[in-house]
Coordinates of C-alpha atoms (C1' of nucleotides) in Angstrom, one line a residue:
Chain A
M4 CA 110.4 39.3 80.5
A5 CA 113.7 39.1 81.9
K6 CA 116.3 40.8 80.5
L7 CA 119.7 38.7 81.8
S8 CA 119.5 34.6 81.3
A9 CA 122.4 32.7 81.5
P10 CA 124.4 31.4 78.4
S11 CA 123.1 29.8 76.0
G12 CA 123.2 26.0 77.1
F13 CA 124.0 26.8 80.5
R14 CA 121.6 26.8 83.1
D15 CA 120.9 28.2 86.7
F16 CA 119.1 25.6 88.4
L17 CA 115.5 27.1 91.0
P18 CA 115.6 25.0 94.7
D19 CA 113.1 23.0 93.2
A20 CA 115.1 21.3 90.4
F21 CA 118.7 21.4 93.0
R22 CA 117.2 19.4 95.7
K23 CA 116.6 16.8 92.2
R24 CA 119.7 16.3 91.3
A25 CA 121.9 16.5 94.2
E26 CA 119.9 13.5 95.5
L27 CA 120.2 12.0 92.4
M28 CA 123.9 12.6 92.4
R29 CA 123.8 11.2 96.1
R30 CA 122.5 8.1 95.0
I31 CA 125.1 7.5 92.2
R32 CA 128.4 8.0 95.0
E33 CA 126.3 5.9 96.8
V34 CA 126.9 3.0 94.5
Y35 CA 130.0 4.4 93.3
E36 CA 131.5 3.8 97.4
S37 CA 129.6 0.4 97.8
F38 CA 132.5 -1.0 95.3
G39 CA 135.4 0.9 96.9
F40 CA 135.8 3.6 94.4
E41 CA 137.6 6.7 95.8
G42 CA 135.8 10.1 95.6
M43 CA 138.9 12.7 93.7
D44 CA 138.2 15.9 92.0
T45 CA 140.5 17.8 89.4
P46 CA 140.0 21.2 88.5
A47 CA 137.9 23.0 86.0
L48 CA 140.7 24.5 83.6
E49 CA 144.2 22.1 83.2
N50 CA 147.1 23.7 80.8
L51 CA 146.3 23.6 77.0
Q52 CA 149.0 21.3 76.2
V53 CA 147.4 18.9 78.9
F54 CA 144.1 18.6 75.9
L55 CA 145.8 19.1 73.3
G56 CA 146.0 15.9 70.8
K57 CA 145.7 13.4 73.3
G58 CA 142.9 11.8 72.1
G59 CA 140.0 14.1 73.2
G60 CA 138.8 13.7 68.9
E61 CA 135.9 16.4 67.7
N62 CA 135.4 16.9 70.8
E63 CA 139.2 19.2 71.5
K64 CA 137.5 21.4 68.7
L65 CA 134.6 21.9 71.3
M66 CA 137.0 23.7 74.2
F67 CA 136.0 26.4 75.8
H68 CA 139.7 28.2 76.1
V69 CA 140.7 30.5 78.7
M70 CA 142.9 33.6 76.8
K71 CA 146.1 34.2 78.3
R72 CA 146.3 37.7 80.5
G73 CA 148.3 40.7 80.9
A74 CA 152.2 40.9 79.3
D75 CA 150.9 37.3 77.9
L76 CA 148.3 37.9 76.1
Q77 CA 150.4 41.0 74.8
R78 CA 153.1 39.6 73.5
S79 CA 151.1 36.9 71.8
L80 CA 149.2 39.3 70.2
E81 CA 152.2 41.2 69.0
K82 CA 153.1 37.9 67.7
G83 CA 150.2 38.2 65.1
G84 CA 147.2 36.7 67.5
Q85 CA 149.0 33.1 68.0
E86 CA 148.1 30.8 70.8
L87 CA 146.1 33.3 72.4
S88 CA 145.1 30.9 75.0
D89 CA 147.5 29.0 77.0
M90 CA 144.5 26.5 79.1
A91 CA 140.8 25.3 78.8
L92 CA 137.9 24.3 80.6
R93 CA 137.9 20.2 80.6
F94 CA 136.1 18.7 77.9
D95 CA 135.7 15.3 79.7
L96 CA 137.0 14.0 83.2
T97 CA 139.1 11.3 81.6
V98 CA 141.7 13.0 80.3
P99 CA 142.2 15.3 83.9
L100 CA 142.2 12.1 85.2
A101 CA 145.4 11.1 83.3
R102 CA 147.4 14.5 84.1
Y103 CA 146.3 13.7 87.4
Y104 CA 147.5 10.5 88.0
N105 CA 150.8 11.5 86.1
T106 CA 151.1 14.3 89.1
H107 CA 150.6 12.4 92.0
R108 CA 151.2 8.9 90.7
A109 CA 153.8 8.0 93.9
E110 CA 151.3 8.6 96.4
L111 CA 148.2 6.3 94.8
P112 CA 147.3 3.4 94.8
A113 CA 149.5 0.8 91.8
V114 CA 145.8 0.3 91.6
F115 CA 143.4 3.2 92.1
K116 CA 139.5 2.8 92.0
R117 CA 138.4 6.6 92.2
Y118 CA 135.3 7.8 90.7
Q119 CA 134.7 11.6 90.3
I120 CA 131.1 13.6 89.7
G121 CA 131.3 17.4 88.2
P122 CA 130.8 19.5 85.7
V123 CA 132.1 19.5 81.9
W124 CA 132.4 22.0 79.6
R125 CA 132.0 22.1 75.5
A126 CA 131.0 24.8 73.8
E127 CA 128.6 23.0 70.7
R128 CA 125.4 24.3 69.9
A129 CA 123.0 23.6 73.3
Q130 CA 119.7 21.1 71.6
H131 CA 117.6 18.7 73.5
G132 CA 119.8 17.2 76.1
R133 CA 123.2 18.8 75.0
F134 CA 124.1 21.5 77.2
R135 CA 127.1 23.5 77.2
E136 CA 127.6 22.6 81.0
F137 CA 127.0 18.8 82.1
I138 CA 127.4 16.7 85.3
Q139 CA 129.4 13.7 84.4
C140 CA 129.6 10.7 86.9
D141 CA 132.9 9.0 85.9
V142 CA 134.7 5.2 87.4
D143 CA 137.9 4.6 86.4
V144 CA 140.7 2.0 87.5
L145 CA 144.5 2.9 86.6
G146 CA 146.9 -0.2 86.5
S147 CA 145.1 -3.0 85.9
A148 CA 145.3 -4.8 82.4
S149 CA 142.0 -6.9 83.4
M150 CA 139.0 -7.8 82.0
Q151 CA 137.9 -7.9 85.8
V152 CA 137.9 -4.0 85.5
E153 CA 135.6 -3.4 82.5
A154 CA 133.2 -6.0 84.1
E155 CA 133.3 -3.6 86.9
V156 CA 132.3 -0.4 86.2
I157 CA 129.7 -1.7 83.6
L158 CA 128.3 -3.2 87.0
A159 CA 128.7 -0.7 88.9
T160 CA 127.7 2.0 86.4
S161 CA 124.4 -0.5 85.5
T162 CA 123.7 -0.7 89.3
A163 CA 123.9 3.3 89.8
L164 CA 121.4 3.8 86.8
A165 CA 119.0 0.6 88.3
K166 CA 119.2 2.4 91.9
L167 CA 117.7 6.0 90.0
G168 CA 115.1 3.3 88.7
F169 CA 116.1 2.1 84.7
S170 CA 115.7 -1.0 84.1
G171 CA 115.7 -2.5 80.4
L172 CA 118.7 -1.0 79.6
T173 CA 121.0 -1.9 76.5
V174 CA 125.0 -2.2 77.4
R175 CA 126.8 -2.5 74.2
L176 CA 129.8 -4.0 74.3
N177 CA 132.5 -3.9 71.5
S178 CA 136.5 -3.2 70.7
R179 CA 138.1 -0.6 69.3
P180 CA 140.8 -2.6 67.8
L181 CA 138.6 -4.7 66.7
L182 CA 136.5 -2.2 65.1
N183 CA 139.6 -0.9 63.2
L184 CA 140.1 -4.6 61.4
L185 CA 137.1 -4.8 61.1
V186 CA 136.5 -1.7 58.7
R187 CA 139.8 -2.4 57.0
S188 CA 138.5 -6.0 56.5
F189 CA 136.5 -3.9 53.5
G190 CA 139.4 -2.6 51.7
I191 CA 138.6 0.8 53.7
G192 CA 141.7 2.3 54.3
D193 CA 144.0 4.1 57.2
E194 CA 142.6 7.7 55.9
H195 CA 138.7 6.4 55.6
V196 CA 138.6 4.8 59.3
A197 CA 137.5 7.5 61.0
A198 CA 134.9 8.5 58.5
A199 CA 133.5 4.7 58.6
F200 CA 133.2 4.9 62.2
V201 CA 130.9 8.3 61.5
G202 CA 128.9 6.5 59.2
I203 CA 129.0 3.3 61.4
D204 CA 127.6 5.3 64.1
K205 CA 124.6 6.2 63.0
L206 CA 123.5 3.0 61.4
D207 CA 120.9 2.4 64.1
K208 CA 119.0 6.3 63.3
V209 CA 119.9 6.5 59.6
P210 CA 118.8 4.0 56.9
P211 CA 121.5 2.0 55.3
E212 CA 121.1 3.7 52.0
E213 CA 122.1 7.6 52.9
V214 CA 124.7 5.9 55.5
K215 CA 126.2 4.5 51.9
K216 CA 125.6 7.4 50.3
E217 CA 127.5 9.1 53.0
L218 CA 130.5 6.9 52.7
L219 CA 130.7 7.4 49.3
E220 CA 131.2 11.4 49.3
K221 CA 134.1 10.6 52.0
G222 CA 136.2 8.8 49.4
I223 CA 135.7 5.1 50.4
S224 CA 135.3 3.0 47.4
E225 CA 131.4 1.6 46.3
A226 CA 132.9 -2.1 46.6
A227 CA 133.5 -1.2 50.3
A228 CA 130.6 0.8 51.7
A229 CA 128.6 -2.7 50.3
A230 CA 130.0 -5.1 51.4
L231 CA 130.3 -3.1 54.9
L232 CA 126.7 -2.5 54.6
A233 CA 126.0 -5.5 53.7
F234 CA 128.1 -7.5 56.6
S235 CA 126.7 -5.1 58.7
A236 CA 122.5 -5.7 57.7
A237 CA 123.6 -9.5 58.0
T238 CA 124.2 -9.5 61.6
K239 CA 121.7 -7.2 62.5
T240 CA 120.0 -10.3 63.1
S241 CA 122.8 -12.6 64.5
A242 CA 122.6 -13.8 68.1
S243 CA 126.2 -13.2 70.1
A244 CA 127.9 -15.8 69.6
A245 CA 127.3 -16.5 65.8
L246 CA 128.4 -12.3 65.3
F247 CA 131.3 -13.4 67.1
D248 CA 132.3 -16.1 64.8
D249 CA 131.1 -13.4 61.5
V250 CA 133.9 -10.8 63.2
S251 CA 136.2 -13.6 63.6
K252 CA 136.2 -14.6 59.9
R253 CA 136.8 -11.2 58.6
T254 CA 139.3 -10.2 61.0
G255 CA 141.4 -13.3 61.0
E256 CA 144.6 -13.8 63.6
A257 CA 145.0 -9.9 64.6
G258 CA 141.1 -10.0 66.0
A259 CA 141.7 -13.4 67.9
R260 CA 143.0 -11.1 70.9
H261 CA 140.1 -8.7 70.4
I262 CA 137.4 -11.1 70.9
A263 CA 139.0 -13.1 74.1
Q264 CA 139.0 -9.9 75.6
L265 CA 135.7 -9.0 74.9
K266 CA 134.1 -12.8 75.4
E267 CA 136.7 -13.1 79.2
V268 CA 133.9 -9.3 79.6
L269 CA 131.1 -11.3 79.1
A270 CA 131.7 -14.2 81.4
L271 CA 133.1 -11.9 84.6
T272 CA 130.2 -10.2 84.3
P273 CA 127.5 -10.7 86.5
E274 CA 123.8 -10.5 85.8
L275 CA 123.2 -6.6 85.8
P276 CA 120.5 -4.5 87.7
S277 CA 119.5 -2.6 85.0
G278 CA 119.7 -4.6 81.8
K279 CA 121.9 -6.3 79.8
L280 CA 125.2 -7.0 77.9
V281 CA 125.5 -7.1 74.5
F282 CA 128.2 -7.4 71.9
D283 CA 127.8 -4.8 68.7
P284 CA 130.8 -5.1 65.9
F285 CA 129.9 -1.7 65.2
L286 CA 129.6 0.3 67.9
A287 CA 132.1 3.3 67.9
R288 CA 133.1 6.0 70.6
G289 CA 134.4 9.9 69.7
M290 CA 137.3 9.7 71.7
D291 CA 140.5 8.9 69.8
Y292 CA 142.3 7.5 73.3
Y293 CA 140.3 4.4 73.2
T294 CA 142.9 1.1 72.9
G295 CA 140.8 -2.2 74.1
P296 CA 136.8 -2.2 75.0
I297 CA 134.6 -0.2 74.5
F298 CA 131.2 0.2 75.7
E299 CA 127.8 2.7 75.3
I300 CA 124.0 2.6 76.9
A301 CA 121.7 4.0 74.5
S302 CA 117.6 3.8 75.4
E303 CA 115.1 3.1 72.7
G304 CA 113.7 6.4 71.8
V305 CA 116.0 8.9 72.8
P306 CA 118.8 10.5 70.3
F307 CA 121.8 10.3 72.7
S308 CA 123.4 8.2 75.1
L309 CA 123.3 7.2 78.1
A310 CA 126.4 6.9 79.7
G311 CA 130.1 5.5 77.6
G312 CA 133.0 4.7 78.4
G313 CA 136.3 2.1 77.3
R314 CA 139.4 0.8 77.8
F315 CA 142.3 4.0 77.3
D316 CA 145.3 2.0 78.0
G317 CA 148.5 4.5 78.0
L318 CA 146.9 7.7 78.0
V319 CA 148.6 8.7 81.4
D320 CA 151.8 8.0 79.4
K321 CA 150.9 10.0 76.5
I322 CA 149.9 13.0 78.9
A323 CA 153.5 13.1 79.8
S324 CA 155.3 12.5 76.6
G325 CA 153.1 14.0 74.0
K326 CA 153.1 10.2 72.3
D327 CA 152.2 6.8 72.6
P328 CA 154.0 4.6 74.8
A329 CA 155.8 1.5 73.0
P330 CA 153.8 -1.3 72.8
L331 CA 153.9 -4.3 74.8
P332 CA 155.9 -7.6 72.8
D333 CA 152.0 -9.2 73.0
G334 CA 151.1 -6.2 70.9
R335 CA 149.0 -4.7 74.0
P336 CA 149.4 -1.0 74.5
G337 CA 152.2 -0.3 77.1
G338 CA 151.8 2.2 79.5
V339 CA 149.7 2.4 82.2
P340 CA 146.4 0.6 81.8
A341 CA 143.2 2.4 82.2
C342 CA 139.0 1.8 82.1
G343 CA 136.6 4.1 82.8
F344 CA 133.0 4.7 82.2
S345 CA 131.2 7.8 81.9
I346 CA 127.5 8.7 83.3
G347 CA 125.9 11.5 81.6
F348 CA 123.9 12.8 84.3
E349 CA 121.3 15.7 82.3
R350 CA 120.7 13.1 80.1
V351 CA 119.7 10.6 82.4
L352 CA 117.8 13.2 84.4
L353 CA 115.8 14.6 81.6
L354 CA 114.6 11.0 80.9
M355 CA 113.5 10.4 84.3
E356 CA 111.5 13.2 83.9
E357 CA 109.8 11.8 80.5
K358 CA 109.5 8.5 82.1
G359 CA 108.2 10.4 85.7
L360 CA 110.5 7.5 87.4
F361 CA 111.1 10.3 90.1
E362 CA 109.1 8.4 92.6
T363 CA 109.0 10.7 95.8
A364 CA 108.8 14.3 95.7
S365 CA 111.5 15.9 98.2
R366 CA 110.9 18.2 100.4
A367 CA 113.2 21.3 101.3
A368 CA 112.4 20.5 105.1
D369 CA 110.4 18.1 107.4
V370 CA 108.9 20.1 109.6
L371 CA 107.4 24.6 109.6
V372 CA 107.8 26.5 112.1
V373 CA 105.2 28.8 112.4
V374 CA 105.5 32.4 114.4
P375 CA 102.0 34.0 114.5
S376 CA 103.0 36.7 116.2
A377 CA 106.6 38.8 117.2
D378 CA 106.4 37.7 120.9
A379 CA 105.8 33.9 119.9
A380 CA 109.4 34.5 117.5
A381 CA 112.2 33.2 120.2
E382 CA 110.2 30.0 121.1
A383 CA 109.8 29.5 117.6
L384 CA 113.8 29.9 117.1
K385 CA 113.4 27.7 120.1
L386 CA 111.7 25.1 119.3
G387 CA 114.1 25.3 115.6
V388 CA 116.8 24.2 117.6
E389 CA 115.1 21.0 119.7
L390 CA 113.4 20.0 116.4
R391 CA 116.8 19.6 114.5
A392 CA 118.8 18.4 117.7
A393 CA 116.4 15.4 117.4
G394 CA 117.4 15.1 113.8
L395 CA 115.0 17.0 111.7
R396 CA 115.5 19.4 109.2
A397 CA 113.1 22.0 110.9
D398 CA 112.6 25.6 108.9
V399 CA 111.6 28.4 111.2
Y400 CA 109.5 31.2 109.1
P401 CA 111.7 33.9 109.2
N402 CA 109.0 36.7 109.3
A403 CA 105.8 36.3 112.4
G404 CA 102.5 37.2 110.9
K405 CA 99.6 35.2 109.7
P406 CA 99.3 31.8 109.7
V407 CA 97.8 30.9 106.6
P408 CA 100.8 32.1 104.3
Q409 CA 103.2 30.5 106.3
Y410 CA 101.4 27.6 105.5
E411 CA 100.7 28.2 101.9
L412 CA 104.1 29.2 102.0
A413 CA 105.4 25.3 103.2
Q414 CA 103.4 23.3 100.9
K415 CA 105.1 25.3 97.8
K416 CA 107.8 24.2 99.4
G417 CA 107.0 20.4 100.0
I418 CA 107.0 20.5 104.1
P419 CA 104.7 18.0 105.3
Y420 CA 103.9 19.2 108.4
A421 CA 103.7 22.3 110.6
I422 CA 104.0 23.1 114.1
L423 CA 102.1 26.5 115.0
A424 CA 104.0 28.7 117.8
D425 CA 100.7 29.9 119.7
P426 CA 102.1 31.4 122.9
E427 CA 99.4 30.2 124.7
K428 CA 99.9 26.5 123.6
L429 CA 104.2 27.0 124.6
K430 CA 102.7 27.8 128.0
S431 CA 100.4 24.6 128.4
G432 CA 103.3 22.5 126.6
T433 CA 101.5 21.2 124.0
L434 CA 101.8 22.5 120.7
E435 CA 99.3 21.3 117.5
I436 CA 101.4 19.5 114.5
R437 CA 99.2 20.6 111.7
D438 CA 99.3 17.7 108.8
L439 CA 99.5 20.2 105.6
A440 CA 98.3 17.7 103.4
T441 CA 95.0 16.6 105.6
R442 CA 95.0 19.8 107.6
Q443 CA 93.9 18.0 110.5
N444 CA 95.6 18.9 113.7
T445 CA 97.1 16.8 116.3
P446 CA 97.8 18.0 119.7
V447 CA 101.6 16.6 120.6
P448 CA 103.3 17.1 123.6
R449 CA 106.3 20.0 123.0
A450 CA 108.5 17.3 124.0
E451 CA 108.0 14.6 122.0
L452 CA 106.9 16.4 118.9
A453 CA 110.2 15.6 116.9
Q454 CA 109.4 11.5 117.3
W455 CA 106.1 11.5 116.4
I456 CA 107.1 13.5 112.4
K457 CA 110.2 11.2 112.5
G458 CA 107.7 8.2 113.2
K459 CA 105.1 9.6 110.2
L460 CA 108.0 10.2 108.0
G461 CA 109.2 6.8 108.5
M462 CA 112.9 7.8 110.0
I463 CA 112.2 5.3 113.0
P464 CA 113.2 1.5 111.9
Chain B
rG119 C1' 130.4 26.2 64.2
rU120 C1' 125.9 25.9 59.8
rG121 C1' 121.4 26.3 58.4
rG122 C1' 115.6 26.8 59.6
rC123 C1' 111.9 28.7 63.3
rU124 C1' 110.7 31.2 67.7
rG125 C1' 110.8 35.4 71.3
rU126 C1' 104.3 39.7 73.7
rA127 C1' 102.5 41.2 81.6
rG128 C1' 105.5 35.9 86.7
rC129 C1' 102.5 31.7 83.6
rU130 C1' 99.4 30.5 79.6
rC131 C1' 97.9 33.1 75.1
rA132 C1' 95.1 37.5 72.1
rA133 C1' 95.6 41.6 69.1
rC134 C1' 92.3 41.2 60.6
rU135 C1' 96.5 42.4 55.1
rG136 C1' 101.7 47.6 59.8
rG137 C1' 96.8 52.5 62.6
rU138 C1' 94.1 55.6 68.2
rU139 C1' 96.1 55.0 75.7
rA140 C1' 98.5 46.3 73.5
rG141 C1' 93.5 42.8 76.2
rA142 C1' 92.0 38.5 78.6
rG143 C1' 92.0 34.0 81.7
rC144 C1' 95.5 32.2 85.7
rG145 C1' 98.5 34.0 89.2
rC146 C1' 100.4 38.1 92.9
rC147 C1' 98.9 42.3 96.0
rA148 C1' 95.4 44.9 99.1
rG149 C1' 90.7 45.7 101.4
rA150 C1' 86.1 43.0 103.3
rC151 C1' 84.8 38.7 105.8
rU152 C1' 87.0 34.6 108.2
rG153 C1' 90.1 34.8 112.0
rU154 C1' 94.8 27.6 111.6
rG155 C1' 94.7 27.7 104.2
rG156 C1' 92.0 26.0 98.6
rA157 C1' 85.2 29.9 98.7
rU158 C1' 83.4 34.7 97.6
rC159 C1' 83.0 40.6 96.6
rU160 C1' 86.2 45.2 95.9
rG161 C1' 89.5 47.3 94.1
rG162 C1' 95.2 47.2 92.2
rA163 C1' 99.8 46.7 91.1
rG164 C1' 102.6 44.6 87.0
rG165 C1' 104.6 44.9 79.5
rU166 C1' 110.4 50.4 76.9
rU167 C1' 105.7 43.6 72.7
rG168 C1' 114.0 40.2 74.8
rG169 C1' 117.8 44.2 73.3
rC170 C1' 119.4 48.0 69.7
rG171 C1' 119.5 49.6 65.3
rG172 C1' 116.6 51.0 60.7
rU173 C1' 112.6 51.2 56.7
rU174 C1' 107.7 54.5 57.5
rC175 C1' 103.0 59.9 58.3
rA176 C1' 102.5 55.4 61.6
rA177 C1' 105.7 48.4 63.7
rG178 C1' 104.0 43.9 68.5
rU179 C1' 103.6 43.3 63.3
rC180 C1' 108.4 45.1 57.7
rC181 C1' 114.5 44.7 57.5
rG182 C1' 118.8 44.2 60.2
rC183 C1' 122.0 43.2 64.0
rU184 C1' 122.5 40.8 68.3
rC185 C1' 120.9 37.7 72.7
rA186 C1' 118.0 33.4 74.3
rG187 C1' 114.7 28.5 73.4
rC188 C1' 113.7 24.5 69.8
rC189 C1' 114.7 21.4 65.6
rA190 C1' 118.0 19.4 61.6
rC191 C1' 123.5 18.9 60.4
rC192 C1' 128.1 18.4 62.7
rC193 C1' 129.7 15.7 66.8
rC194 C1' 128.1 13.7 71.5
rA195 C1' 127.1 13.2 77.9

RNA sequence: GUGGCUGUAGCUCAACUGGUUAGAGCGCCAGACUGUGGAUCUGGAGGUUGGCGGUUCAAGUCCGCUCAGCCACCCCA
């Protein structure tokens, strides 16, 4: 039994898993770049003030704090142990983006489309599909209030998931301010809106009676809870168009603008390559920084979402001033408009494993040069150079010895071909390529080795 | 963060109600044989029973703490 292990919720990745992860990230990145999103990055740590009170919701409680150091720490301890930390690990990629935009605004285009793939950290108890360190893949557009942005980040995310082999997914769409109005329309006051969101969010997993019980426990009146749940039940079966009418009746004038936005998003979004886009008036999301449309992708039979996002106008301004920017004359939120969508990489990968969506096992290299004896080593290394120059990934076994263990290692690493650097054969100029799966040898002139393998591997168009 | 379940060789597991030097299969290593691999034979290494402490004449088996995994809650990617 290993005495040491990574901390709870943190993981090591063996070469095989690492290859898979890198390959998936590469595919997602390619899709993002095909949309014109630009890559960028921010540090793992931010100054604490960047995170505090910026709408991270519950996640702010789950931050990994970094303690002050040296004299600063001493001073804080002497003051009674208050404010012991001054930095924290990022818990998402959105709040740091707002800080980043603030810092570099002058150097960035007026409309900034970016993608970022990187780890975030949350101090929760680890569970199936939940880790303390996990990768998120975000696309965001800053500087445009157009619903075109919503359509585009939804399309980009759906395309990325399609590229990984997903289909039949549902992207649920709602609006944070609309949900707010809807919840209030049942007579639920400001102080209970958050609790109502949490309850609402559970409706697809927990029976309504349970949710009602919870709502009551949180101080929501019997009448309000009953009305809310009755409405929810009634809308369960409605089609999108009717749903909008139902919600419209309850939210009236104030809700009209948000409904119009959602209809616009639906109208603007092309057919999605990995699923469909639907309006769900009860979709709620944890982050408080959302100010407009919100969206989420769930997969059936899995108790967690694969991706989530929404519009967060004004977050950039809030980072700087600590308060929400003044709303525009027409009631829309002021400040820098922004909207993004985040893929939960770990959950996507977990689901792919459960569904067996990995179509091809990746290989560590294309070919292994087998070194049967020390006097063949120099030629073997040279052969490796030649194969690499020809565009192959060539692994030269790092120790001369019996071929058998070398073949076995190659097979373990998923390497499909081996070339035995036999001194006699090297002299003759024709070597044998061994297909490790079939164990068939094929003699091929040294100069044509790479071409032969590339042909077999489909690397020649 | 709260609560529950689990933790024995690299892997999968065994060891009656606490009782002698903790076992098996697979894997691994060496040798024989082969002589560019999945066979066979022989032999071998490897465990402070996650860690620390306690109860007991005696603990893998009981208790406490701790670490890790899983599950529920909380919440979420």
